[in-house]
mmCIF file of C-alpha atoms and ligand atoms in Angstrom:
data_model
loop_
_atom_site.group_PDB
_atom_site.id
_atom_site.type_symbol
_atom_site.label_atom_id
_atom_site.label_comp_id
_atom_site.label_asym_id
_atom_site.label_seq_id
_atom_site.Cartn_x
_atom_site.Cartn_y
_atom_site.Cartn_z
ATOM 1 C CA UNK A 457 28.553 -3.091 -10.026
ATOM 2 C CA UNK A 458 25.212 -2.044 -11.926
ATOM 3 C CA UNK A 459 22.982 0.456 -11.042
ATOM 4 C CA UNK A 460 20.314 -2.511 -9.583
ATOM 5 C CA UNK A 461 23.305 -3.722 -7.450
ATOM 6 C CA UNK A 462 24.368 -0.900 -6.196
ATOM 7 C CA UNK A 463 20.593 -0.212 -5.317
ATOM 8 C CA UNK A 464 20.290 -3.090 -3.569
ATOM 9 C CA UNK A 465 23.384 -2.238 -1.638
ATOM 10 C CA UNK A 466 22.034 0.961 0.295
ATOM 11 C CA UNK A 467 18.905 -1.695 1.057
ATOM 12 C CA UNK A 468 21.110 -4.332 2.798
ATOM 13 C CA UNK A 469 22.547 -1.626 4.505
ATOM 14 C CA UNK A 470 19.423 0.114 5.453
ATOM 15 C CA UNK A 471 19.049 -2.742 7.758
ATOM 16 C CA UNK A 472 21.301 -2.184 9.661
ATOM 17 C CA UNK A 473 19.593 0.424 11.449
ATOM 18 C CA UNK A 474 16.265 -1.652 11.658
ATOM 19 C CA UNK A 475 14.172 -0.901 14.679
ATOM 20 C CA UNK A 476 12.780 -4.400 15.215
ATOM 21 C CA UNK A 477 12.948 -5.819 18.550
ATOM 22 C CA UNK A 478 9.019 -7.510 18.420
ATOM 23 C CA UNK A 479 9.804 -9.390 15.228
ATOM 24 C CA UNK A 480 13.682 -9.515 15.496
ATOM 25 C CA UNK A 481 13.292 -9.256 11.116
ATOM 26 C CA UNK A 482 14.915 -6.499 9.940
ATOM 27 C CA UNK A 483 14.101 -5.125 6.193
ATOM 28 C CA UNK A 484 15.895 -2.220 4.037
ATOM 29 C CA UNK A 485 14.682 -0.172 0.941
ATOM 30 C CA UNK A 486 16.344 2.552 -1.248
ATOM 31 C CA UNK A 487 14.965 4.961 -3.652
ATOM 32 C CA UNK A 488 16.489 5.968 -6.601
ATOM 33 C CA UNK A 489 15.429 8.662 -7.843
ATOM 34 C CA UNK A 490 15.435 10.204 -11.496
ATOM 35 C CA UNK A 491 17.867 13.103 -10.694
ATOM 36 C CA UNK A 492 19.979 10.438 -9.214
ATOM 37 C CA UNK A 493 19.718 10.658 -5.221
ATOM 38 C CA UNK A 494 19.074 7.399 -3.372
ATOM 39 C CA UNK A 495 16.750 7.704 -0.090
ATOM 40 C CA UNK A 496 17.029 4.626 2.605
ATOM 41 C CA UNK A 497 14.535 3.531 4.675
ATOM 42 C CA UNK A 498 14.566 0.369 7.455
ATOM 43 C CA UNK A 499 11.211 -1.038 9.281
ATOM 44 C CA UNK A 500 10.539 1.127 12.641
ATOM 45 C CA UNK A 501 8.312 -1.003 14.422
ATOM 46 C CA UNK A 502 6.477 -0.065 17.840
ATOM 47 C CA UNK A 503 4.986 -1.692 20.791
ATOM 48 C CA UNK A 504 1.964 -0.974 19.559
ATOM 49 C CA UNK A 505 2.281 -3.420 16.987
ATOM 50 C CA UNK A 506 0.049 -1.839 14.659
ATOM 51 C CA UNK A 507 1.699 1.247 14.511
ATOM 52 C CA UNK A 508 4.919 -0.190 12.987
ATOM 53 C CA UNK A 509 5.968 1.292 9.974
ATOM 54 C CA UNK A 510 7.612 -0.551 6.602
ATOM 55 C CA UNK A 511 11.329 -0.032 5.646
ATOM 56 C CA UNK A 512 9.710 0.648 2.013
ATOM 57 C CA UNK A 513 6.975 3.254 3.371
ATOM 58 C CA UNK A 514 9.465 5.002 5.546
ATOM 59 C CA UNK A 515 12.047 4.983 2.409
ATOM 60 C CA UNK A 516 9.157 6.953 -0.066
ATOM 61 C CA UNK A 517 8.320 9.332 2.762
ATOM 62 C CA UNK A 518 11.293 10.331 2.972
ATOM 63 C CA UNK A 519 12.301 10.915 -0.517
ATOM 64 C CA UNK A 520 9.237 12.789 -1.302
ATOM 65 C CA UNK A 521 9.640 15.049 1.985
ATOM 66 C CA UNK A 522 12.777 15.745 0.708
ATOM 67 C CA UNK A 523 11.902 16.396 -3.220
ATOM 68 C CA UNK A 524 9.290 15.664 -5.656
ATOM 69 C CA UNK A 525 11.835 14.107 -8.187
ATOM 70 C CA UNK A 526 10.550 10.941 -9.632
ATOM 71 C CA UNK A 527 11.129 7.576 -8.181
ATOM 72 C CA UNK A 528 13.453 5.528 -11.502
ATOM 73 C CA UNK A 529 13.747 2.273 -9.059
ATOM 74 C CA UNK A 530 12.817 0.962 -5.640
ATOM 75 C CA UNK A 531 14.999 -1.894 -3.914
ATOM 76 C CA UNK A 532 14.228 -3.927 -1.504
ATOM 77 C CA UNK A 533 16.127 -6.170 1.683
ATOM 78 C CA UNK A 534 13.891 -8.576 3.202
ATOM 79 C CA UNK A 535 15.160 -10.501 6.574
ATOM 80 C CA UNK A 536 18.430 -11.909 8.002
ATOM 81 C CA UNK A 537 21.007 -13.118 4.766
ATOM 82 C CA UNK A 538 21.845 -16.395 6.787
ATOM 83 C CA UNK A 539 18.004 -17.148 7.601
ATOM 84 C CA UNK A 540 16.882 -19.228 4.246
ATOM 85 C CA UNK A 541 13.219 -18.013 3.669
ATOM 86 C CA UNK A 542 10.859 -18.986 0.377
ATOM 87 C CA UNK A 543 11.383 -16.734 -2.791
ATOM 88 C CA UNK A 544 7.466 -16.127 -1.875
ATOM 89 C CA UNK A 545 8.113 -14.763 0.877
ATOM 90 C CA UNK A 546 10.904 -12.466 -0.405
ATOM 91 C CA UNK A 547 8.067 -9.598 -1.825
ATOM 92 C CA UNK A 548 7.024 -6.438 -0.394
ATOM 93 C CA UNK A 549 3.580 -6.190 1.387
ATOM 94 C CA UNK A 550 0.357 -5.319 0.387
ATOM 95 C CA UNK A 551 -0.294 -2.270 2.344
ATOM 96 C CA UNK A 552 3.276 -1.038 0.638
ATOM 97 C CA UNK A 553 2.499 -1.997 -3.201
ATOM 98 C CA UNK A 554 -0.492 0.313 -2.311
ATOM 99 C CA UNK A 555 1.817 3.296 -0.961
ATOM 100 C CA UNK A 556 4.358 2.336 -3.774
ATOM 101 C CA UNK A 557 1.408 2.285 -6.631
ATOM 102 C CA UNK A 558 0.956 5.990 -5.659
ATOM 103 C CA UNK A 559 4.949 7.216 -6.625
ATOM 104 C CA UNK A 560 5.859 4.829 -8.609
ATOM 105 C CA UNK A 561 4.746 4.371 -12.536
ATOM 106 C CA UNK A 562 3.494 0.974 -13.672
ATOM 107 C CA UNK A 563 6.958 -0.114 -15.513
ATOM 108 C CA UNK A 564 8.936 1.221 -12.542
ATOM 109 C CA UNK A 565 10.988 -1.628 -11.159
ATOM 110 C CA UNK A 566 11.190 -2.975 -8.353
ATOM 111 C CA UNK A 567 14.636 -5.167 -6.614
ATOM 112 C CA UNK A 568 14.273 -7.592 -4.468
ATOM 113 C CA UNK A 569 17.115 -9.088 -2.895
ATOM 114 C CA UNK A 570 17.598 -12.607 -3.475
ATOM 115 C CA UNK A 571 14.156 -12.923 -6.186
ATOM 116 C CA UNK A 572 14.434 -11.441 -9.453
ATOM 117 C CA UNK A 573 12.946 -7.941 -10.422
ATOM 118 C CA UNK A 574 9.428 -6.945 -10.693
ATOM 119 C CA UNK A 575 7.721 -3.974 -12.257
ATOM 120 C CA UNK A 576 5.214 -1.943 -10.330
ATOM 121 C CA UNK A 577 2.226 -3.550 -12.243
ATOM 122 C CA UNK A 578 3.590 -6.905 -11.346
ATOM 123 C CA UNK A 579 3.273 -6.399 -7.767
ATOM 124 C CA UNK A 580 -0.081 -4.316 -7.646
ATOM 125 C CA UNK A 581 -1.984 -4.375 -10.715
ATOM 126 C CA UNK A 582 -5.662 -2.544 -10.291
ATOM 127 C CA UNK A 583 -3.952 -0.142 -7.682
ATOM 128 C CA UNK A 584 -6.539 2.186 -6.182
ATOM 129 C CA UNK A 585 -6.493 5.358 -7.404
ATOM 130 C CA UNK A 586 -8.201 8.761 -7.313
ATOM 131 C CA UNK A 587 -6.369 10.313 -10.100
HETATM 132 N N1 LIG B 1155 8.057 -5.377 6.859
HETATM 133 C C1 LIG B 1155 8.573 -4.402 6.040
HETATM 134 O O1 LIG B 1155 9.329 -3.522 6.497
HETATM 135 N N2 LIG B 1155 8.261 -4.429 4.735
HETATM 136 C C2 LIG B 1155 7.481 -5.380 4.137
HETATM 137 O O2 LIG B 1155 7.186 -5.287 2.958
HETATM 138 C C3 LIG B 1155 7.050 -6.541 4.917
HETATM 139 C C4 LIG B 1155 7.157 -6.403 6.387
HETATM 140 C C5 LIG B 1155 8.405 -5.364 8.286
HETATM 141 C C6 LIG B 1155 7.277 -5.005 9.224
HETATM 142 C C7 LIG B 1155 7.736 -5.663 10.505
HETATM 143 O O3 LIG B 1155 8.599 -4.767 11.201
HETATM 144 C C8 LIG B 1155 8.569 -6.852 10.058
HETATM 145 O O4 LIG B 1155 8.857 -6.636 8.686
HETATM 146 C C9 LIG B 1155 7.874 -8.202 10.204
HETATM 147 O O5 LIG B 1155 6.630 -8.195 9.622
#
């Protein structure tokens, strides 16, 4: 198994601690960072829809609480494997390619499960930023 496989693993498995009983669509994401620990993360949403948080958002918050060893790689699990959605759709969100943009380098890449790879810049090029 390579290193993007096995990255894509601890995503798919992230899910299965999803907290998503509004949208019933759960979504993983693991870290991988450059001294070689992998950080998970799943979509905690709330009934305040608003406040719900990304599986990739909660994944970087929780490496960088942790450490501030650089992020190498970022996977991604989006939805159900039996539900057959649009590569398109398949992508992280806007408001995370912002919070990603901020830990991660341009040429960092980025898994997604079931679409091919993309680098940061791919995703988010023009990111806002104040340094
Ligand atoms: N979601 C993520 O966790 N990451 C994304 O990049 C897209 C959306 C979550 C938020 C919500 O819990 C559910 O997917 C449906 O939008």
């Amino acid at each position: 198994m390579t290193s993007e496989d096995k990255l894509i693993e601890a995503a798919r498995a992230a899910k299965e601690n999803s907290y998503s009983p509004y949208s019933k669509f759960p979504v993983g994401a693991a870290v991988l960072l450059e001294d070689g620990q992998v950080f998970i993360g799943t979509n905690i949403e709330n009934a305040s829809y608003g406040l719900t948080c990304c599986a990739e958002r909660v994944a970087l918050f929780s490496a960088r609480t942790a450490t501030s060893a650089k992020v190498s790689a970022i996977a991604i699990s989006i939805g159900h494997k039996d539900e057959l959605l649009p590569k398109t759709s398949l992508v992280p969100c806007g408001a995370c390619r912002q919070v990603m943009s901020e830990f991660l380098d341009p040429e960092t890449p980025v898994y997604v499960d079931g679409n091919r790879s993309f680098t940061m810049a791919e995703l988010l090029p023009h990111s806002f930023k104040l340094r």
